[in-house]
Coordinates of C-alpha atoms in Angstrom, one line a residue:
M1 CA 1.3 9.9 20.0
G2 CA 3.7 7.8 20.6
R3 CA 4.5 3.8 19.9
H4 CA 0.8 3.4 21.4
E5 CA -0.7 4.1 18.2
W6 CA 1.7 4.1 16.0
H7 CA 2.7 0.3 17.0
T8 CA 3.1 -1.3 13.6
G9 CA 3.0 1.8 11.4
A10 CA 5.9 3.7 13.2
R11 CA 8.4 0.9 11.9
R12 CA 7.1 0.8 8.3
W13 CA 8.1 5.0 7.8
R14 CA 12.0 4.3 8.7
L15 CA 12.7 3.9 4.9
T16 CA 11.0 6.6 4.5
A17 CA 12.5 9.0 6.3
L18 CA 15.6 8.2 5.7
L19 CA 15.0 8.8 2.0
G20 CA 13.2 12.3 3.2
V21 CA 15.9 13.7 4.3
S22 CA 17.8 14.3 1.2
A23 CA 14.2 14.5 -0.2
A24 CA 13.5 18.0 1.8
V25 CA 18.1 19.3 0.7
V26 CA 17.0 18.5 -2.8
A27 CA 13.3 20.7 -2.2
L28 CA 15.0 23.4 -0.6
V29 CA 17.0 23.6 -3.2
V30 CA 15.0 24.0 -6.2
T31 CA 12.2 26.2 -3.8
L32 CA 15.5 28.5 -3.5
L33 CA 16.4 28.5 -7.5
G34 CA 12.7 28.8 -8.6
T35 CA 11.2 31.3 -6.0
L36 CA 12.2 35.5 -6.4
P37 CA 11.3 37.8 -3.2
G38 CA 7.2 37.9 -4.4
D39 CA 6.7 35.4 -6.1
G40 CA 4.8 31.9 -5.2
A41 CA 6.9 28.8 -4.3
S42 CA 7.5 27.2 -7.5
T43 CA 5.5 24.6 -9.5
A44 CA 8.3 23.1 -11.3
G45 CA 7.4 19.4 -11.6
T46 CA 3.8 20.3 -11.2
S47 CA 0.8 20.2 -14.0
P48 CA -2.7 21.1 -13.4
D49 CA -4.1 18.0 -15.5
G50 CA -3.7 15.8 -12.7
D51 CA -7.2 14.0 -13.6
K52 CA -5.6 13.6 -17.7
V53 CA -5.8 10.1 -18.1
H54 CA -2.2 8.6 -17.7
G55 CA -0.2 6.3 -20.1
T56 CA -2.5 3.1 -21.5
P57 CA -4.7 1.9 -19.3
V58 CA -5.6 -1.7 -19.0
I59 CA -9.2 -1.8 -18.4
P60 CA -9.7 -5.6 -17.3
P61 CA -13.8 -6.7 -19.4
G62 CA -17.0 -7.0 -17.0
Q63 CA -18.0 -5.9 -13.9
P64 CA -15.0 -5.7 -11.2
R65 CA -15.0 -8.3 -8.0
P66 CA -15.3 -6.6 -4.7
D67 CA -12.4 -8.8 -3.7
V68 CA -9.0 -9.4 -5.8
G69 CA -7.0 -12.2 -4.2
W70 CA -3.9 -12.4 -2.1
G71 CA -1.3 -10.2 -3.3
F72 CA 1.4 -7.3 -1.9
T73 CA 1.9 -4.5 -1.3
H74 CA 4.7 -1.7 -3.1
T75 CA 7.0 -0.4 -0.1
Q76 CA 9.8 2.3 -0.5
F77 CA 11.8 0.2 -2.7
S78 CA 10.0 -2.0 -5.4
A79 CA 11.0 -3.8 -8.9
D80 CA 10.0 -0.7 -10.6
E81 CA 13.4 0.8 -10.5
G82 CA 17.0 -1.1 -11.0
A83 CA 18.9 -2.8 -13.1
A84 CA 17.3 -3.2 -16.5
A85 CA 17.4 -7.1 -16.2
A86 CA 16.7 -7.3 -12.8
V87 CA 13.5 -5.4 -12.8
G88 CA 12.7 -7.6 -16.0
R89 CA 13.4 -10.8 -14.3
V90 CA 10.8 -9.5 -11.5
G91 CA 8.2 -8.0 -14.0
G92 CA 8.4 -11.2 -16.0
R93 CA 7.8 -13.4 -13.2
L94 CA 4.9 -11.4 -12.3
E95 CA 3.1 -10.8 -15.3
R96 CA 3.0 -15.0 -15.3
S97 CA 1.0 -14.8 -11.9
G98 CA -0.8 -11.7 -11.9
L99 CA -0.7 -10.8 -8.0
P100 CA -2.8 -8.2 -7.0
Q101 CA -0.8 -5.0 -6.3
N102 CA -1.7 -2.3 -4.2
Q103 CA 0.7 1.0 -3.7
H104 CA -0.1 4.5 -1.7
I105 CA -0.2 7.7 -3.1
M106 CA 1.8 9.1 -1.2
G107 CA 5.1 7.7 0.6
W108 CA 6.2 4.3 0.4
G109 CA 7.8 4.7 -2.9
A110 CA 5.0 7.6 -4.0
D111 CA 5.9 11.7 -3.4
N112 CA 3.5 14.3 -2.9
P113 CA 0.8 13.8 -5.3
E114 CA -0.2 17.7 -5.0
P115 CA 2.6 19.6 -3.5
L116 CA 0.3 23.1 -4.1
K117 CA -3.4 23.0 -4.3
G118 CA -4.5 22.6 -7.7
R119 CA -0.9 21.4 -9.0
Y120 CA -0.3 17.7 -9.3
D121 CA 3.1 16.0 -9.4
F122 CA 2.3 12.0 -10.4
A123 CA 5.8 11.0 -11.7
A124 CA 6.4 8.4 -9.3
L125 CA 2.9 7.1 -8.6
D126 CA 3.3 7.0 -12.6
R127 CA 5.6 4.8 -12.8
R128 CA 3.9 2.7 -10.0
V129 CA 1.6 2.2 -11.8
D130 CA 3.1 1.5 -14.8
F131 CA 5.1 -1.4 -13.6
V132 CA 1.8 -2.5 -12.0
R133 CA 0.0 -2.8 -15.5
A134 CA 3.1 -4.2 -17.6
S135 CA 3.7 -7.3 -15.0
G136 CA 0.2 -7.6 -16.0
G137 CA -1.5 -7.9 -11.7
T138 CA -4.4 -6.2 -10.3
P139 CA -3.6 -2.5 -9.2
V140 CA -5.2 -1.1 -5.9
I141 CA -5.0 2.0 -4.5
T142 CA -4.6 3.0 -0.6
L143 CA -5.0 6.8 -0.6
C144 CA -2.6 8.0 2.0
C145 CA -1.2 10.0 3.0
A146 CA -1.8 13.6 2.5
P147 CA -0.3 16.9 1.4
D148 CA 1.0 19.6 3.9
W149 CA -1.1 22.0 3.3
M150 CA -3.9 19.9 3.8
K151 CA -2.8 19.0 6.9
G152 CA -1.7 23.0 8.4
G153 CA 1.2 24.1 6.1
E154 CA 0.8 27.0 3.6
A155 CA -1.4 26.1 0.2
G156 CA 1.5 28.1 -1.1
A157 CA 4.2 27.0 -0.1
G158 CA 4.5 23.3 -1.8
D159 CA 7.0 22.1 0.9
T160 CA 6.9 18.4 2.0
D161 CA 7.5 17.3 5.5
W162 CA 8.7 13.6 5.2
S163 CA 9.2 13.0 8.8
Q164 CA 7.0 10.4 10.3
D165 CA 5.2 12.8 12.7
A166 CA 4.0 14.8 9.7
L167 CA 3.5 11.8 7.4
E168 CA 1.4 10.3 10.1
T169 CA -0.8 13.2 10.4
A170 CA -4.9 13.4 8.9
P171 CA -6.3 15.7 7.1
R172 CA -7.4 18.7 9.0
P173 CA -11.5 18.7 8.6
E174 CA -11.4 21.6 6.7
H175 CA -9.7 20.0 4.2
Y176 CA -11.7 16.6 3.8
A177 CA -13.0 17.5 0.7
D178 CA -10.0 18.9 -0.8
F179 CA -8.9 15.3 -0.3
A180 CA -12.0 13.9 -1.4
A181 CA -11.3 16.0 -4.6
L182 CA -7.8 14.3 -4.6
A183 CA -8.9 10.7 -4.6
A184 CA -11.3 11.7 -7.4
T185 CA -8.3 13.1 -9.4
V186 CA -6.3 10.1 -8.7
A187 CA -9.3 7.7 -10.3
K188 CA -9.8 9.7 -13.5
R189 CA -5.8 10.0 -13.9
Y190 CA -6.3 6.1 -13.6
P191 CA -9.6 4.7 -14.7
D192 CA -7.7 0.8 -14.7
V193 CA -8.0 0.8 -11.3
R194 CA -11.2 -0.3 -9.8
H195 CA -10.3 -1.1 -6.4
F196 CA -9.3 1.7 -3.3
I197 CA -8.7 1.7 0.1
V198 CA -9.7 4.3 2.0
W199 CA -6.7 6.1 4.3
N200 CA -4.1 3.6 6.2
E201 CA -4.2 2.6 9.8
F202 CA -6.0 5.8 11.0
K203 CA -3.1 7.2 10.6
G204 CA -3.4 10.7 12.8
F205 CA -7.5 10.0 13.7
W206 CA -6.3 10.1 17.2
N207 CA -8.5 11.6 20.2
D208 CA -5.9 13.1 22.7
A209 CA -8.9 14.0 24.9
E210 CA -10.7 11.0 24.8
Q211 CA -7.3 8.9 24.3
R212 CA -9.5 6.8 22.0
W213 CA -9.9 7.0 18.2
D214 CA -11.2 9.6 16.7
H215 CA -13.7 7.6 14.4
E216 CA -16.1 10.0 14.0
G217 CA -13.3 12.4 12.0
Y218 CA -12.1 9.3 9.6
T219 CA -15.4 8.2 9.0
E220 CA -16.9 11.4 7.9
L221 CA -13.4 11.8 5.8
Y222 CA -14.3 7.9 4.3
N223 CA -17.5 8.7 3.0
L224 CA -16.4 12.3 1.3
V225 CA -13.9 10.0 -0.3
H226 CA -16.5 7.5 -1.0
K227 CA -18.8 9.6 -3.2
A228 CA -16.2 11.6 -4.3
L229 CA -15.2 8.0 -6.4
K230 CA -18.8 6.9 -6.9
D231 CA -19.2 10.1 -9.0
V232 CA -16.5 9.2 -10.8
D233 CA -17.5 6.0 -11.9
E234 CA -19.8 4.2 -10.1
D235 CA -18.4 0.6 -10.3
I236 CA -15.1 1.3 -8.8
M237 CA -14.7 -0.8 -5.4
V238 CA -14.2 1.8 -1.9
G239 CA -13.2 0.1 1.4
G240 CA -12.2 0.7 4.6
P241 CA -11.8 1.2 7.7
Y242 CA -8.3 -0.2 7.5
L243 CA -8.0 -0.1 11.7
V244 CA -4.8 -2.0 13.5
M245 CA -6.5 -4.7 15.1
D246 CA -4.4 -4.1 18.1
S247 CA -4.4 -7.1 20.9
V248 CA -3.3 -6.5 24.3
D249 CA -2.9 -8.6 27.7
P250 CA -6.5 -9.7 28.6
R251 CA -5.2 -8.5 32.3
R252 CA -5.1 -5.0 30.6
T253 CA -8.8 -4.1 31.7
E254 CA -9.4 -0.6 30.9
I255 CA -8.7 -1.2 27.6
A256 CA -9.0 -5.1 26.5
S257 CA -12.3 -5.9 25.3
T258 CA -13.7 -9.0 27.1
T259 CA -15.9 -10.6 24.4
L260 CA -13.1 -10.8 21.4
Q261 CA -9.7 -12.9 23.2
G262 CA -8.5 -16.3 23.2
P263 CA -5.0 -17.6 23.6
W264 CA -3.2 -14.8 21.4
G265 CA -4.6 -12.1 23.9
A266 CA -7.3 -9.6 23.5
L267 CA -8.7 -6.9 21.3
D268 CA -8.4 -3.5 22.6
Q269 CA -11.6 -2.3 22.8
R270 CA -11.4 1.0 21.7
V271 CA -10.6 -0.6 18.0
L272 CA -13.7 -2.5 18.2
D273 CA -15.1 0.9 19.0
A274 CA -13.8 2.4 16.1
F275 CA -14.6 -0.4 14.0
T276 CA -18.4 -0.4 15.1
Y277 CA -18.8 3.1 14.6
W278 CA -17.6 3.7 11.1
N279 CA -19.7 0.2 10.0
E280 CA -22.7 2.0 11.5
H281 CA -22.5 5.7 9.6
K282 CA -20.0 4.6 6.8
A283 CA -21.8 6.1 3.4
G284 CA -21.4 2.4 1.7
A285 CA -18.3 -0.1 1.4
D286 CA -17.6 -3.0 -1.5
F287 CA -15.7 -4.5 0.4
V288 CA -14.0 -4.2 4.7
V289 CA -10.2 -3.6 5.6
V290 CA -8.4 -4.2 8.0
D291 CA -5.1 -5.3 9.6
G292 CA -3.1 -6.2 12.3
S293 CA -0.3 -8.5 14.0
S294 CA 0.1 -11.2 15.4
Y295 CA 1.5 -10.4 18.2
T296 CA 0.9 -7.9 21.1
K297 CA 1.5 -4.6 21.1
D298 CA 4.2 -5.4 23.8
D299 CA 5.5 -7.7 21.2
E300 CA 4.2 -11.3 23.2
L301 CA 3.1 -14.0 20.9
L302 CA 0.6 -15.9 22.6
P303 CA 1.3 -18.5 23.5
D304 CA 3.7 -19.1 20.9
E305 CA 4.5 -17.6 17.5
F306 CA 1.9 -20.2 15.9
A307 CA -1.0 -20.8 18.1
A308 CA -0.8 -16.8 18.3
T309 CA -2.3 -16.5 14.1
E310 CA -5.5 -18.2 15.6
K311 CA -5.5 -13.7 15.9
F312 CA -6.1 -14.0 12.5
T313 CA -9.2 -16.0 12.7
A314 CA -10.8 -15.0 15.3
V315 CA -11.2 -11.2 14.6
G316 CA -12.2 -12.0 11.0
Q317 CA -15.3 -14.4 11.9
W318 CA -15.8 -10.8 14.1
V319 CA -15.8 -8.8 11.5
R320 CA -17.5 -10.6 9.0
R321 CA -20.9 -11.0 11.9
Q322 CA -20.3 -7.0 12.1
T323 CA -21.1 -6.7 8.8
G324 CA -23.0 -9.0 8.1
G325 CA -21.1 -11.6 6.0
E326 CA -22.2 -9.3 3.2
L327 CA -19.0 -7.8 2.5
P328 CA -15.5 -9.4 2.0
L329 CA -12.7 -9.5 3.8
W330 CA -9.1 -8.0 3.3
W331 CA -6.4 -8.0 5.2
A332 CA -4.4 -4.9 3.8
E333 CA -1.4 -5.9 5.9
Y334 CA -0.9 -9.4 8.2
Y335 CA 2.5 -9.5 10.6
V336 CA 3.7 -12.4 12.7
E337 CA 7.2 -11.4 13.4
P338 CA 7.9 -9.0 16.1
A339 CA 10.7 -6.4 15.0
D340 CA 14.0 -5.6 16.9
G341 CA 15.4 -2.6 18.9
N342 CA 16.6 -1.6 15.0
D343 CA 13.5 -2.6 13.2
D344 CA 14.7 -5.6 11.9
R345 CA 13.2 -9.0 11.9
H346 CA 15.7 -11.1 11.4
G347 CA 15.9 -13.7 13.9
W348 CA 13.9 -16.3 12.4
S349 CA 14.9 -18.4 9.7
E350 CA 13.1 -18.5 6.0
P351 CA 11.9 -21.6 6.5
H352 CA 10.7 -20.6 9.8
R353 CA 9.2 -17.7 8.6
R354 CA 7.6 -18.8 5.9
A355 CA 5.8 -21.8 7.8
V356 CA 4.3 -18.9 10.2
Q357 CA 3.2 -16.7 7.3
A358 CA 1.7 -20.0 5.6
A359 CA -0.2 -20.8 9.3
A360 CA -0.9 -16.9 9.5
M361 CA -2.5 -17.1 6.1
I362 CA -4.8 -20.4 6.6
A363 CA -6.0 -19.0 9.8
M364 CA -6.9 -15.5 7.8
V365 CA -9.0 -17.9 5.1
G366 CA -10.6 -19.7 8.5
G367 CA -11.7 -16.0 9.2
G368 CA -13.3 -15.5 6.4
A369 CA -10.5 -13.7 4.2
S370 CA -10.4 -14.1 0.5
S371 CA -7.8 -11.1 -0.2
G372 CA -4.6 -10.3 1.3
F373 CA -1.4 -8.3 1.0
Y374 CA 1.4 -9.0 2.1
W375 CA 3.9 -6.4 3.1
N376 CA 6.8 -6.5 1.4
P377 CA 10.2 -5.4 2.9
Q378 CA 12.0 -4.4 -0.1
E379 CA 15.6 -3.5 0.9
E380 CA 17.0 -1.4 -2.1
T381 CA 20.8 -3.2 -2.0
G382 CA 21.4 -7.1 -1.0
P383 CA 22.3 -9.4 -1.4
D384 CA 20.3 -10.4 2.3
C385 CA 16.9 -9.4 2.7
P386 CA 15.0 -11.4 4.9
G387 CA 11.3 -11.8 4.0
C388 CA 11.7 -9.9 1.6
L389 CA 9.4 -11.6 -2.2
W390 CA 12.2 -10.9 -4.2
S391 CA 16.1 -9.9 -3.7
P392 CA 16.7 -6.2 -4.5
T393 CA 16.6 -4.8 -8.2
G394 CA 19.7 -3.0 -7.8
T395 CA 22.4 -5.2 -9.4
E396 CA 22.0 -7.3 -12.8
D397 CA 21.8 -10.5 -10.6
G398 CA 19.1 -9.3 -8.6
G399 CA 14.7 -9.6 -8.8
A400 CA 15.3 -13.8 -8.0
A401 CA 12.7 -14.9 -6.5
L402 CA 12.7 -15.7 -2.6
P403 CA 10.7 -17.7 -0.7
M404 CA 7.7 -15.6 0.6
Y405 CA 7.5 -14.8 -3.1
D406 CA 6.6 -18.7 -4.0
L407 CA 3.9 -18.9 -0.9
V408 CA 2.4 -15.9 -1.9
A409 CA 1.9 -16.9 -5.5
R410 CA 0.9 -20.1 -4.6
F411 CA -2.0 -19.5 -2.6
D412 CA -3.3 -16.6 -5.0
A413 CA -3.1 -19.3 -7.7
E414 CA -5.3 -22.3 -5.8
F415 CA -6.9 -20.7 -3.2
P416 CA -8.6 -17.2 -4.9
P417 CA -11.9 -15.6 -4.2
G418 CA -14.6 -17.9 -4.2
T419 CA -12.7 -20.7 -3.1
D420 CA -14.6 -23.8 -1.7
Y421 CA -13.1 -25.6 1.3
E422 CA -13.1 -29.1 2.6
G423 CA -12.0 -29.9 6.2
V424 CA -9.6 -32.1 6.5
A425 CA -8.3 -33.6 9.5
A426 CA -4.8 -32.8 11.3
P427 CA -2.3 -33.9 13.6
A428 CA -0.7 -31.9 16.9
G429 CA 1.5 -29.6 15.0
V430 CA -0.1 -29.7 11.4
R431 CA -1.7 -27.0 9.9
V432 CA -3.7 -27.8 6.7
L433 CA -5.7 -26.0 4.7
A434 CA -7.2 -28.2 1.5
T435 CA -10.1 -27.9 -1.5
A436 CA -10.9 -31.0 -3.5
R437 CA -7.9 -30.9 -5.6
T438 CA -5.0 -28.9 -3.1
L439 CA -4.2 -29.6 -0.1
L440 CA -1.7 -27.5 1.9
V441 CA 0.0 -28.6 4.8
V442 CA 2.5 -26.7 7.2
N443 CA 4.8 -28.3 10.0
T444 CA 4.5 -26.0 13.0
R445 CA 7.8 -27.5 14.7
D446 CA 11.7 -27.0 14.5
R447 CA 11.6 -30.5 14.0
A448 CA 11.5 -33.4 11.5
V449 CA 7.7 -35.0 12.4
R450 CA 5.8 -38.3 10.7
A451 CA 2.5 -37.6 9.9
E452 CA -0.8 -38.8 8.5
V453 CA -3.0 -35.8 6.8
D454 CA -6.1 -37.1 4.1
G455 CA -5.0 -40.4 4.0
K456 CA -1.2 -39.8 3.3
R457 CA 1.6 -40.9 5.2
L458 CA 3.8 -37.8 5.6
E459 CA 7.9 -36.8 6.5
L460 CA 7.8 -33.1 6.8
R461 CA 11.1 -31.5 7.4
P462 CA 11.4 -29.0 10.3
Y463 CA 8.9 -26.1 9.4
E464 CA 8.4 -27.4 6.2
V465 CA 5.6 -25.8 3.8
K466 CA 4.5 -28.7 1.2
W467 CA 1.6 -28.4 -1.7
L468 CA 0.1 -31.6 -2.6
E469 CA -2.5 -32.5 -5.2
R470 CA -5.3 -34.5 -4.0

């Protein structure tokens, strides 16, 4: 479908796709060694006991909340592997902060969970869940992506195509029930996971004939998964639709919304139509999930990188209106810095990046969000890791906290779900978020400024993010 449909998702698969080349070679060798003529595919490394409880669940007391706060998503490389000292450094820091942590069931560090129908391989996912448990985080699982046999591959082959196109393919309708069964298996295996997001960015749900999202197909899958999870435990929290809230130049009148637009651009009307359909036909939801970038699909920051973050407020307010304000709003991902031609984000200084991210989080709160997950762009090796939460854990001196970690952890600690916010005036060029006890101040200028905020005279460095007690 090309860049048009997978503008945000495509760049995230780069590392997975590279890893998939070697994974495919290993899988081929295993298949050749483990399969004799006339036999089925090898079952080495798989088990029929996928729903057997893994490890020692850490089930929190009481009813789970439908919102979890501000955390991050594990990607291809994370702190569950690496040098012992570096892994321990990250784990100890996370244990002190208790950040919520999101992990997908396939891709982004997890292997194919059901390479053969009824045969499971949860080793990689087990390791990630163990890390979340040990580091004291609230676990969240995103139910994406689907094993190959659910997408048209042979049911007995056991193969996994790790290419981007294959991974971004949805299950076929005749396998929606199989995917729902897999979701239930995951829920039984990890009973301490109380929050599940259904699928990721409508991957594979595009109607080529009508050039719009296949919201009917996604909603059918969502409803089957919702029922399967609630059948496991009625208290499990389920949310969707995890749509990318793409924006375009308002002059693209063929797809631009006329009702949801601003200086930052206009929402793609096809996205709004898909959300509306899901919202009207969903079997139920405990929270609503979206993602998106402040920039347009053409990588334009309108009118600039800070003003563009106002899109998060506008989208959040629209979503809350559609759901009657009854469902907590989560941002599963949020982006403020366009990637370059090599899919890297190295153009901004760390203070610049941190300031725009802080402004975006303030804007999300302004739109009614109470939970958000920072997509941690972790590298396998260091020392440079722009935008990462910690330095790569491949060496003993790795795992050091980076500026984005401090922002996310402090934001989660100061502004948890249920926070009462207070209005505080700020001069032009300064963003503010306040409670009765805390003030977050962001200088959006590339120069030092003097400003009076909340009766305090402040001297702010270029792009400074400052926390104050009231």
